[in-house]
Coordinates of C-alpha atoms in Angstrom, one line a residue:
Chain A
M1 CA 0.0 0.0 0.0
T2 CA 1.4 3.4 -0.9
I3 CA 0.8 6.3 1.4
P4 CA 0.2 9.6 -0.2
N5 CA 2.6 12.4 0.9
H6 CA 0.0 14.2 3.1
P7 CA 0.8 16.3 6.2
P8 CA 0.9 14.2 9.5
S9 CA -2.2 15.9 10.8
T10 CA -4.4 14.5 8.0
L11 CA -3.3 10.8 8.2
T12 CA -5.5 8.1 9.6
S13 CA -4.0 6.0 12.4
Q14 CA -3.5 3.1 9.9
Q15 CA -1.7 5.4 7.5
T16 CA 0.7 6.5 10.2
R17 CA 1.3 2.8 11.3
L18 CA 2.1 1.9 7.7
L19 CA 4.6 4.8 7.4
A20 CA 6.1 3.6 10.6
R21 CA 6.3 0.1 9.1
Q22 CA 8.1 1.5 6.1
N23 CA 10.4 3.4 8.5
T24 CA 9.7 6.7 6.7
I25 CA 8.8 8.5 9.9
T26 CA 10.4 8.8 13.3
N27 CA 8.8 10.8 16.1
T28 CA 5.0 10.4 16.0
A29 CA 4.1 13.7 17.8
G30 CA 1.4 15.4 15.7
Y31 CA 0.5 12.4 13.6
S32 CA -3.2 11.3 13.4
P33 CA -4.4 13.9 15.9
G34 CA -7.5 12.9 17.8
T35 CA -6.3 9.3 18.1
L36 CA -4.6 7.9 21.3
Q37 CA -0.9 7.1 20.9
A38 CA 0.6 4.3 23.0
N39 CA 3.8 3.3 24.8
L40 CA 4.7 -0.3 24.0
L41 CA 6.0 -3.0 26.3
I42 CA 6.4 -6.6 25.2
L43 CA 7.3 -9.3 27.7
P44 CA 7.7 -13.1 27.8
Q45 CA 4.3 -14.6 28.5
K46 CA 5.5 -15.9 31.9
H47 CA 5.8 -12.3 33.2
S48 CA 2.6 -11.0 31.7
T49 CA 0.3 -11.5 34.7
D50 CA 2.6 -9.7 37.0
F51 CA 3.0 -6.8 34.5
H52 CA -0.7 -6.7 33.9
N53 CA -1.3 -6.4 37.6
L54 CA 1.4 -3.7 37.8
C55 CA -0.6 -1.6 35.2
L56 CA -3.9 -2.2 37.0
R57 CA -2.4 -1.1 40.3
N58 CA -0.7 1.9 38.9
P59 CA -3.1 3.2 36.2
V60 CA -2.0 6.8 36.4
S61 CA 1.6 6.1 35.2
C62 CA 0.7 2.8 33.3
P63 CA -2.8 3.3 31.8
L64 CA -3.7 0.2 29.7
L65 CA -5.1 0.8 26.2
G66 CA -4.8 -2.8 25.0
I67 CA -3.1 -6.2 25.4
S68 CA -2.1 -9.0 23.0
S69 CA -5.2 -11.1 22.2
T70 CA -3.1 -14.3 22.2
P71 CA 0.5 -14.6 23.5
G72 CA 2.9 -14.9 20.6
N73 CA 0.6 -13.4 18.0
P74 CA 1.8 -9.9 17.0
H75 CA -1.3 -9.2 14.9
R76 CA -4.2 -8.9 17.3
I77 CA -4.9 -6.6 20.3
T78 CA -7.7 -6.9 22.8
P79 CA -10.1 -5.0 23.1
S80 CA -10.6 -5.0 19.4
P81 CA -11.4 -1.2 19.0
C82 CA -7.8 -0.5 20.0
I83 CA -6.4 -1.7 16.6
R84 CA -9.3 -2.2 14.1
T85 CA -7.2 -3.1 11.0
R86 CA -6.4 -6.7 10.1
D87 CA -3.2 -5.6 8.6
F88 CA -1.2 -5.0 11.8
D89 CA 2.1 -6.1 13.1
L90 CA 3.4 -5.2 16.6
R91 CA 7.0 -5.9 15.4
T92 CA 7.0 -3.3 12.6
D93 CA 4.3 -0.7 13.2
C94 CA 6.2 1.5 15.6
P95 CA 8.8 3.7 14.0
R96 CA 11.6 2.5 16.3
Y97 CA 12.2 -0.1 19.0
R98 CA 14.4 -0.9 22.0
V99 CA 15.4 -4.3 23.4
Y100 CA 16.0 -5.1 27.1
K101 CA 17.7 -8.0 28.6
H102 CA 17.7 -8.5 32.4
G103 CA 16.4 -5.0 32.8
K104 CA 19.2 -3.4 30.7
C105 CA 18.7 -1.8 27.3
I106 CA 20.9 -3.8 24.9
A107 CA 19.7 -2.3 21.6
D108 CA 17.9 0.8 20.6
N109 CA 16.6 2.6 17.5
K110 CA 15.8 -0.7 15.8
P111 CA 13.6 -0.2 12.8
D112 CA 11.6 -3.4 13.6
L113 CA 11.6 -6.5 15.9
L114 CA 11.5 -9.2 13.1
D115 CA 15.0 -10.6 14.0
V116 CA 14.3 -10.9 17.8
W117 CA 10.7 -12.0 17.5
P118 CA 11.2 -14.0 14.3
H119 CA 8.3 -16.4 13.8
P120 CA 5.3 -14.7 12.5
H121 CA 2.0 -16.1 13.6
P122 CA 0.4 -17.9 10.7
H123 CA -2.2 -15.1 10.3
P124 CA -2.4 -12.9 8.2
H125 CA -0.4 -15.0 5.7
P126 CA -3.1 -17.4 4.2
H127 CA -0.8 -20.4 3.7
P128 CA 1.7 -20.8 6.6
H129 CA 4.7 -23.0 6.0
P130 CA 4.0 -26.3 8.1
H131 CA 7.5 -26.4 9.7
H132 CA 7.1 -22.8 10.8
Q133 CA 4.1 -23.7 12.9
Q134 CA 6.0 -26.6 14.4
E135 CA 9.0 -24.5 15.4
E136 CA 6.8 -21.8 16.8
K137 CA 5.9 -24.0 19.8
E138 CA 9.5 -23.8 21.0
E139 CA 9.7 -20.1 20.6
E140 CA 9.2 -17.6 23.4
K141 CA 5.6 -16.3 23.4
Y142 CA 5.5 -12.6 23.9
T143 CA 2.6 -10.5 25.3
A144 CA 2.3 -6.9 24.4
F145 CA 1.0 -4.1 26.6
L146 CA -0.1 -0.8 25.0
I147 CA 0.0 2.1 27.6
G148 CA -1.5 5.5 27.1
C149 CA 0.8 8.4 26.1
S150 CA 0.6 12.1 27.0
F151 CA 0.7 13.3 23.3
S152 CA -3.2 13.3 23.4
F153 CA -3.6 15.7 26.2
E154 CA -0.8 17.9 24.9
S155 CA -2.9 18.6 21.8
A156 CA -5.8 19.5 24.1
L157 CA -3.6 21.9 26.0
H158 CA -2.4 23.4 22.8
N159 CA -6.0 23.8 21.5
S160 CA -6.7 25.8 24.7
N161 CA -3.8 28.2 24.2
L162 CA -1.8 26.4 26.9
T163 CA 0.8 25.0 24.5
P164 CA 3.4 23.0 26.4
R165 CA 6.8 24.9 26.6
H166 CA 8.8 22.0 25.0
H167 CA 6.6 22.3 21.9
L168 CA 7.5 26.0 21.5
T169 CA 11.2 25.4 22.1
S170 CA 11.4 22.1 20.1
T171 CA 12.9 20.3 23.0
I172 CA 12.0 17.0 24.7
V173 CA 9.8 17.3 27.7
A174 CA 11.7 17.2 31.0
M175 CA 11.3 13.9 33.0
Y176 CA 12.2 13.1 36.6
S177 CA 12.4 10.1 38.8
T178 CA 10.3 10.6 41.9
S179 CA 9.9 9.2 45.4
I180 CA 6.4 8.1 44.6
P181 CA 6.5 4.3 44.7
L182 CA 5.1 2.2 41.9
L183 CA 2.9 -0.2 43.9
P184 CA 4.5 -3.6 43.5
A185 CA 3.1 -6.5 41.6
G186 CA 4.8 -9.9 41.5
I187 CA 8.4 -9.5 40.3
F188 CA 7.9 -5.8 39.7
T189 CA 9.1 -4.3 43.0
N190 CA 11.1 -1.3 44.0
A191 CA 10.3 0.9 41.1
H192 CA 9.2 4.5 41.2
C193 CA 6.9 6.8 39.2
I194 CA 8.5 8.9 36.5
V195 CA 6.9 12.3 35.9
S196 CA 7.0 14.7 33.0
M197 CA 7.1 18.5 33.8
R198 CA 5.6 21.4 32.0
P199 CA 5.9 25.0 33.3
Y200 CA 2.6 27.0 33.7
R201 CA 1.6 30.2 35.4
E202 CA 0.1 29.6 38.9
E203 CA -3.2 31.1 37.8
D204 CA -3.5 28.7 34.9
I205 CA -3.1 25.5 37.0
D206 CA -6.9 25.1 37.6
R207 CA -7.5 25.2 33.8
V208 CA -4.6 22.9 33.1
R209 CA -5.9 20.4 35.6
E210 CA -9.4 20.6 34.1
I211 CA -8.3 20.1 30.5
T212 CA -6.1 17.1 31.2
R213 CA -8.5 15.5 33.8
P214 CA -10.7 13.6 31.3
Y215 CA -7.6 12.0 29.8
L216 CA -7.5 9.3 32.5
A217 CA -6.4 6.7 29.9
T218 CA -3.4 8.8 29.0
H219 CA -2.1 9.9 32.5
G220 CA -5.0 12.3 33.3
E221 CA -4.6 15.4 35.5
P222 CA -1.2 16.4 37.1
V223 CA 0.1 14.3 40.1
D224 CA 1.5 17.5 41.7
W225 CA 2.4 21.1 41.0
G226 CA 4.1 24.2 42.4
W227 CA 7.7 24.7 43.7
D228 CA 6.8 22.9 46.9
A229 CA 6.1 19.8 44.8
V230 CA 9.8 19.5 43.8
E231 CA 10.7 18.5 47.3
R232 CA 7.6 16.5 47.9
L233 CA 8.4 14.4 44.8
G234 CA 12.0 13.9 45.9
I235 CA 13.4 15.7 42.9
R236 CA 16.9 16.9 43.6
D237 CA 17.5 19.5 40.9
I238 CA 14.7 20.8 38.6
E239 CA 17.4 22.0 36.1
K240 CA 18.8 18.5 35.8
P241 CA 16.0 16.2 34.5
D242 CA 16.7 12.5 34.5
F243 CA 15.4 12.2 30.9
G244 CA 14.6 14.8 28.2
H245 CA 15.7 18.5 28.3
S246 CA 15.7 21.1 31.0
Q247 CA 12.8 23.6 30.5
V248 CA 12.9 27.4 30.9
F249 CA 10.5 29.0 33.4
G250 CA 8.9 32.3 32.6
V251 CA 8.0 34.9 35.3
G252 CA 5.3 33.5 37.7
E253 CA 5.5 30.0 36.3
V254 CA 5.8 27.0 38.4
P255 CA 6.4 23.3 37.5
V256 CA 3.4 21.1 36.9
F257 CA 4.1 17.3 37.0
W258 CA 2.2 14.5 35.2
A259 CA 2.8 10.8 35.5
C260 CA 4.8 9.6 32.5
G261 CA 4.8 6.6 30.2
V262 CA 8.5 6.0 30.7
T263 CA 7.6 4.6 34.1
P264 CA 6.9 1.0 32.8
Q265 CA 10.4 0.9 31.2
M266 CA 11.8 1.9 34.6
A267 CA 9.8 -1.0 36.2
I268 CA 11.5 -3.4 33.7
E269 CA 14.9 -2.0 34.7
A270 CA 14.1 -2.3 38.4
A271 CA 13.0 -5.9 38.0
G272 CA 16.5 -6.6 36.3
E273 CA 17.6 -10.2 36.7
K274 CA 14.2 -11.4 37.7
I275 CA 13.1 -11.0 34.1
D276 CA 13.8 -14.3 32.2
G277 CA 14.0 -13.5 28.5
L278 CA 13.9 -10.4 26.3
V279 CA 11.7 -7.4 26.7
F280 CA 10.9 -5.0 23.8
A281 CA 9.7 -1.4 24.0
H282 CA 9.2 1.5 21.6
E283 CA 11.9 4.1 21.3
P284 CA 10.8 7.1 23.4
G285 CA 8.7 9.5 21.3
H286 CA 8.3 6.9 18.5
M287 CA 4.9 5.7 19.6
L288 CA 2.4 3.1 18.4
V289 CA -0.7 5.0 17.0
T290 CA -3.9 3.2 18.1
D291 CA -7.4 3.4 16.7
W292 CA -8.8 4.7 20.0
G293 CA -10.0 8.3 19.7
V294 CA -10.5 11.0 22.3
E295 CA -14.2 10.1 22.0
D296 CA -13.4 6.8 23.7
L297 CA -11.7 8.4 26.8
E298 CA -14.9 8.5 28.8
R299 CA -15.7 4.8 28.3
L300 CA -12.0 3.8 28.8
K301 CA -12.5 5.0 32.4
G302 CA -14.6 1.9 33.1
G303 CA -11.6 -0.3 32.3
L304 CA -10.8 -2.4 29.3
G305 CA -13.3 -5.0 30.5
A306 CA -16.1 -2.7 29.2
F307 CA -15.0 -3.5 25.6
H308 CA -14.4 -7.2 25.8
Q309 CA -17.7 -8.1 24.2
E310 CA -17.0 -6.0 21.1
Chain B
M1 CA -38.6 -10.6 57.3
T2 CA -37.3 -12.5 60.3
I3 CA -33.7 -13.7 60.2
P4 CA -33.1 -17.1 61.8
N5 CA -30.5 -17.1 64.6
H6 CA -27.8 -18.8 62.6
P7 CA -24.0 -18.4 62.9
P8 CA -22.6 -15.5 60.9
S9 CA -20.7 -17.8 58.6
T10 CA -23.9 -19.4 57.3
L11 CA -25.7 -16.2 56.5
T12 CA -26.3 -15.0 52.9
S13 CA -25.2 -11.4 52.2
Q14 CA -28.9 -10.3 52.1
Q15 CA -29.5 -11.9 55.5
T16 CA -26.5 -10.0 57.0
R17 CA -27.7 -6.7 55.4
L18 CA -31.1 -7.2 57.0
L19 CA -29.5 -7.9 60.4
A20 CA -27.6 -4.7 59.9
R21 CA -30.8 -2.9 59.1
Q22 CA -32.4 -4.2 62.3
N23 CA -29.2 -3.1 64.1
T24 CA -28.8 -6.5 65.7
I25 CA -25.2 -6.9 64.6
T26 CA -22.2 -4.6 64.8
N27 CA -18.7 -5.6 63.4
T28 CA -19.3 -7.6 60.1
A29 CA -16.0 -9.6 60.2
G30 CA -16.8 -13.2 59.6
Y31 CA -20.3 -12.6 58.3
S32 CA -21.3 -14.1 54.9
P33 CA -17.8 -15.4 54.1
G34 CA -17.0 -15.7 50.4
T35 CA -18.7 -12.4 49.6
L36 CA -16.9 -9.1 49.3
Q37 CA -17.5 -6.5 52.0
A38 CA -17.4 -2.8 51.2
N39 CA -16.3 0.5 52.7
L40 CA -19.0 3.1 52.1
L41 CA -18.6 6.7 51.1
I42 CA -21.6 8.9 50.2
L43 CA -21.1 12.4 48.9
P44 CA -23.2 15.2 47.4
Q45 CA -23.6 14.6 43.7
K46 CA -21.6 17.7 42.8
H47 CA -18.4 16.1 44.2
S48 CA -19.1 12.6 42.7
T49 CA -17.0 13.0 39.5
D50 CA -14.0 14.1 41.5
F51 CA -14.4 11.3 44.0
H52 CA -14.9 8.8 41.2
N53 CA -11.7 9.9 39.5
L54 CA -9.9 9.7 42.8
C55 CA -10.9 6.0 43.1
L56 CA -10.0 5.3 39.5
R57 CA -6.6 6.9 39.9
N58 CA -5.9 5.1 43.2
P59 CA -7.4 1.7 42.8
V60 CA -5.1 -0.1 45.3
S61 CA -6.4 2.0 48.3
C62 CA -9.8 2.9 46.8
P63 CA -10.9 -0.2 44.7
L64 CA -14.4 0.4 43.4
L65 CA -17.0 -2.3 43.9
G66 CA -20.1 -0.2 43.0
I67 CA -21.6 3.2 42.6
S68 CA -25.2 4.6 43.0
S69 CA -27.2 3.9 39.9
T70 CA -28.9 7.3 40.2
P71 CA -27.9 10.2 42.4
G72 CA -30.3 10.5 45.3
N73 CA -31.6 6.9 45.0
P74 CA -30.4 4.8 48.0
H75 CA -31.9 1.6 46.6
R76 CA -29.8 0.8 43.5
I77 CA -26.1 0.1 42.9
T78 CA -24.4 -0.2 39.5
P79 CA -23.2 -2.6 38.3
S80 CA -26.2 -4.7 39.3
P81 CA -24.4 -7.9 40.5
C82 CA -23.0 -5.8 43.4
I83 CA -26.3 -5.7 45.1
R84 CA -28.8 -8.1 43.6
T85 CA -31.7 -7.7 45.9
R86 CA -34.6 -5.2 45.3
D87 CA -35.0 -4.8 49.0
F88 CA -31.9 -2.7 49.7
D89 CA -31.3 0.7 51.4
L90 CA -27.9 2.3 51.6
R91 CA -29.2 4.4 54.6
T92 CA -29.9 1.4 56.8
D93 CA -28.1 -1.7 55.5
C94 CA -24.7 -1.0 57.2
P95 CA -24.7 -1.7 60.9
R96 CA -23.3 1.7 61.9
Y97 CA -22.6 5.1 60.1
R98 CA -20.5 8.2 60.4
V99 CA -21.4 11.8 59.3
Y100 CA -18.7 14.3 58.1
K101 CA -19.1 18.0 57.5
H102 CA -16.3 20.1 55.9
G103 CA -14.1 17.0 56.3
K104 CA -14.7 16.6 60.1
C105 CA -16.5 13.7 61.6
I106 CA -19.6 15.3 63.4
A107 CA -21.5 12.1 64.3
D108 CA -20.5 8.5 64.7
N109 CA -22.0 5.1 65.5
K110 CA -25.3 6.1 64.0
P111 CA -27.7 3.1 63.5
D112 CA -28.9 4.6 60.2
L113 CA -28.9 7.7 57.9
L114 CA -32.7 8.2 57.7
D115 CA -32.6 11.5 59.5
V116 CA -29.8 13.1 57.5
W117 CA -30.8 11.6 54.1
P118 CA -34.5 11.8 54.7
H119 CA -36.5 11.6 51.5
P120 CA -36.7 8.1 50.3
H121 CA -36.6 7.7 46.5
P122 CA -40.1 6.7 45.3
H123 CA -38.9 3.2 44.6
P124 CA -39.4 0.6 46.1
H125 CA -42.7 2.1 47.4
P126 CA -45.2 1.5 44.5
H127 CA -47.3 4.6 45.1
P128 CA -45.1 7.6 45.8
H129 CA -46.7 10.6 47.4
P130 CA -46.8 13.3 44.8
H131 CA -45.5 16.2 47.0
H132 CA -42.6 14.0 48.1
Q133 CA -41.4 13.9 44.6
Q134 CA -41.7 17.6 44.3
E135 CA -39.7 18.3 47.5
E136 CA -37.1 15.8 46.4
K137 CA -35.8 18.2 43.8
E138 CA -34.7 20.6 46.4
E139 CA -32.9 18.0 48.4
E140 CA -29.3 17.2 48.2
K141 CA -28.7 14.3 45.9
Y142 CA -26.2 11.9 47.3
T143 CA -24.0 9.4 45.3
A144 CA -22.6 6.4 47.1
F145 CA -19.3 4.6 46.4
L146 CA -18.7 1.1 47.6
I147 CA -15.0 0.4 48.1
G148 CA -13.4 -3.0 48.6
C149 CA -12.4 -4.1 52.1
S150 CA -9.6 -6.4 53.3
F151 CA -11.9 -8.8 55.2
S152 CA -12.0 -11.0 52.1
F153 CA -8.3 -11.6 51.8
E154 CA -8.0 -12.0 55.5
S155 CA -10.2 -15.1 55.2
A156 CA -8.0 -16.4 52.5
L157 CA -4.9 -15.9 54.7
H158 CA -6.6 -17.6 57.5
N159 CA -7.5 -20.6 55.3
S160 CA -3.8 -20.9 54.4
N161 CA -2.7 -21.1 58.0
L162 CA -1.5 -17.5 57.9
T163 CA -4.2 -16.1 60.2
P164 CA -3.6 -12.3 60.7
R165 CA -2.2 -11.6 64.2
H166 CA -5.1 -9.3 65.2
H167 CA -7.6 -12.1 64.7
L168 CA -5.7 -14.2 67.2
T169 CA -5.4 -11.4 69.7
S170 CA -8.9 -10.0 69.1
T171 CA -7.5 -6.5 68.5
I172 CA -8.1 -4.1 65.6
V173 CA -5.5 -4.2 62.8
A174 CA -2.8 -1.5 63.1
M175 CA -3.1 1.3 60.6
Y176 CA -0.6 4.0 59.7
S177 CA -0.5 7.2 57.6
T178 CA 2.2 7.0 55.0
S179 CA 4.1 9.3 52.8
I180 CA 2.6 7.6 49.7
P181 CA 0.6 10.4 48.0
L182 CA -3.0 9.7 47.0
L183 CA -2.8 10.9 43.4
P184 CA -5.1 14.0 43.3
A185 CA -8.4 14.3 41.5
G186 CA -10.3 17.6 41.5
I187 CA -11.0 18.9 45.0
F188 CA -9.3 15.8 46.5
T189 CA -5.7 16.9 46.9
N190 CA -3.0 16.5 49.5
A191 CA -4.2 13.2 50.9
H192 CA -2.0 10.2 51.6
C193 CA -2.4 6.4 51.5
I194 CA -3.3 4.7 54.8
V195 CA -1.9 1.2 55.2
S196 CA -2.9 -1.7 57.5
M197 CA -0.1 -3.8 58.9
R198 CA 0.1 -7.6 59.7
P199 CA 3.3 -9.2 61.1
Y200 CA 4.6 -12.2 59.2
R201 CA 7.8 -14.2 59.1
E202 CA 10.2 -13.2 56.3
E203 CA 10.0 -16.7 54.8
D204 CA 6.2 -16.5 54.5
I205 CA 6.1 -13.2 52.6
D206 CA 6.2 -14.7 49.1
R207 CA 3.1 -16.9 50.0
V208 CA 1.4 -14.0 51.7
R209 CA 1.9 -11.9 48.5
E210 CA 0.6 -14.7 46.3
I211 CA -2.5 -15.4 48.4
T212 CA -3.6 -11.7 48.5
R213 CA -2.5 -10.9 44.9
P214 CA -5.8 -12.0 43.2
Y215 CA -7.8 -9.8 45.6
L216 CA -7.1 -6.7 43.4
A217 CA -10.6 -5.4 44.1
T218 CA -10.0 -5.5 47.8
H219 CA -6.5 -3.9 48.0
G220 CA -4.6 -6.9 46.5
E221 CA -1.0 -7.8 47.4
P222 CA 1.0 -5.8 50.0
V223 CA 2.3 -2.3 49.0
D224 CA 5.6 -2.9 51.0
W225 CA 7.1 -5.1 53.6
G226 CA 10.1 -5.6 55.9
W227 CA 11.7 -3.3 58.6
D228 CA 13.1 -1.1 55.9
A229 CA 9.6 -0.4 54.7
V230 CA 8.8 1.5 57.9
E231 CA 11.1 4.3 56.9
R232 CA 10.3 4.1 53.2
L233 CA 6.6 4.6 54.1
G234 CA 7.4 7.5 56.4
I235 CA 6.0 5.7 59.5
R236 CA 7.5 7.3 62.6
D237 CA 6.8 4.7 65.2
I238 CA 5.6 1.2 64.4
E239 CA 4.4 0.8 68.0
K240 CA 2.1 3.8 67.7
P241 CA -0.4 3.2 64.9
D242 CA -2.5 6.1 63.8
F243 CA -5.6 3.9 63.9
G244 CA -6.3 0.5 65.5
H245 CA -4.1 -1.3 67.9
S246 CA -0.3 -1.9 68.1
Q247 CA 0.5 -5.4 67.1
V248 CA 3.0 -7.8 68.8
F249 CA 5.9 -9.2 66.6
G250 CA 7.1 -12.7 67.1
V251 CA 10.7 -13.8 66.5
G252 CA 11.8 -13.4 62.9
E253 CA 8.6 -11.5 62.0
V254 CA 8.6 -8.3 60.0
P255 CA 5.8 -5.8 59.2
V256 CA 3.8 -6.4 56.0
F257 CA 1.7 -3.4 54.8
W258 CA -1.4 -3.3 52.6
A259 CA -3.4 -0.4 51.3
C260 CA -6.3 0.3 53.6
G261 CA -10.0 1.3 53.1
V262 CA -9.7 4.1 55.6
T263 CA -7.8 6.0 52.9
P264 CA -11.0 7.4 51.3
Q265 CA -12.2 8.8 54.6
M266 CA -8.8 10.5 55.0
A267 CA -9.2 12.0 51.5
I268 CA -12.5 13.5 52.7
E269 CA -10.8 15.0 55.8
A270 CA -8.0 16.4 53.6
A271 CA -10.5 18.1 51.2
G272 CA -12.1 19.8 54.3
E273 CA -13.8 23.0 53.5
K274 CA -13.8 22.3 49.8
I275 CA -16.6 19.8 50.4
D276 CA -20.0 21.5 50.2
G277 CA -22.6 19.4 52.1
L278 CA -22.6 16.3 54.3
V279 CA -20.6 13.2 53.6
F280 CA -21.6 9.8 55.1
A281 CA -19.4 6.7 55.7
H282 CA -19.7 3.4 57.4
E283 CA -18.3 3.1 61.0
P284 CA -14.9 1.3 60.6
G285 CA -15.3 -2.5 60.8
H286 CA -19.1 -2.1 60.3
M287 CA -19.1 -2.8 56.6
L288 CA -21.7 -3.1 53.9
V289 CA -21.8 -6.7 52.7
T290 CA -22.2 -6.9 48.9
D291 CA -23.4 -9.7 46.6
W292 CA -20.0 -9.9 44.9
G293 CA -18.2 -13.2 45.6
V294 CA -14.6 -14.2 45.5
E295 CA -15.4 -15.8 42.2
D296 CA -16.0 -12.3 40.7
L297 CA -12.5 -11.1 41.6
E298 CA -10.9 -12.1 38.3
R299 CA -13.5 -10.2 36.2
L300 CA -13.5 -7.2 38.6
K301 CA -9.9 -6.7 37.5
G302 CA -11.2 -5.5 34.1
G303 CA -13.0 -2.6 35.8
L304 CA -16.7 -2.0 36.6
G305 CA -17.4 -1.2 32.9
A306 CA -17.2 -5.0 32.3
F307 CA -20.5 -5.5 34.1
H308 CA -22.4 -2.5 32.8
Q309 CA -24.4 -4.6 30.3
E310 CA -25.6 -7.0 33.0

């Protein structure tokens, strides 16, 4: 399928995913606005229950948008409205990927995962090779988790004349480790919540909270704000973010902190040697664009179970 | 309806609720085992969205089991499997209640809420008085939230020969304020997670975690454990719990901490003057017994939305 050379803001989510598959795009910010973009975390099946529980216990930093329908099958996500197209492959449809082993990143900026997750599930190829199916049984079965990303609420802030600073300065949002514990689940213990920070004037905070509040499935309203919050969150130096770029504060501006989708990758690092097998993730900023729209946010509040009949 | 004088462990949930209505029982521990008991929080409708978001953002301390189907109607809970009986009244079917004003407890050990939430919704009375309906419009409409309680997983621990210490000593479980922030939602800011503590031997912790893990809808697995956890959680003195009774540690035992259903009441206290109108809650230990059973725990993980069609 050839994708016309249209501006990112006019592409459907499937068009963006196909561009990512062809590796003709990188950062997905601004692509297919109105759809929800996802952080990707793919683990060996044996760890999937623990990781699922981790997300359910920490929905502000790890809000679930979808899960592999069947372990080992990279083509289907449950609930089905998350990815509606039959032509879908978790291993190619993000622009860039990372690989973790024992909690350490061992490869980054990979264009696809076809070499590390080699055996395609028979579907969607109509005539699978018989010995491929045989071998597949001995392969590691991977389960993917799609986790909400803040790109969606950033558009909403922009549309309300509260454009995040890092958009205006073309930098990467500042991210910090905090003292807020990620509530443990199985092997996932001793991790902490990562927050992203956007400067706003004190008098705008109520509006900023209101605008991002409905986006529960993509981190929702801020977890804390104001200069006092820096100490409360255990951040040592606001000018030295742990990830991304330091942000400039204007007169009367204070830091506003949201939970951040980098948190699940930190949970993988904290679990370290307890993880048996490889873990795959998207490259930060290079997200998987889903078919969820902002119009699904209200129903997503009720949990993914609400969509299981669809 | 007369309830036979049977032992608590043989009563159905409706039989326990009717005994609570008649005020012939107090603490509901041990009643209707196998069903999930609930913490109760009833707020003016204008605050219900904020409180709902608070629960959704903090599901480990505030796991939702049900919500009023219609504001102002004390007879129906959504999703419907939570309370299956038509003969139900939120204002009477807990053994004892508390009343809060501006975040402060102004009355406790009340046998019912009929005086403070006076106008019964027309249903289940088949012929409502016309002027009652008229008046009702001027009344405060209350919305109830039913929040999971640890009684269910305590039975599971007991059944695995890991009976919680406070059961053996007939004391109230020790509860502590922690430094874990309750992630804010609307007017509910600056509150912290309350934890309950049960002593266990270090070598039993893996089993204790496993046994309580499936009980996600009633606080699930511990949030932290071990002597190091005391400082991590910001607990000043393990011998001086903020609520309940100090617990005795045996040789080789360490504290194990779970999120606690007292947390939502603390969120009400922290919101203080921001709450316009009265708030009602159950008296601690005097829970509302629901019709959810342990067999529903797995599906409750998917969120209440999973049951909305039923």
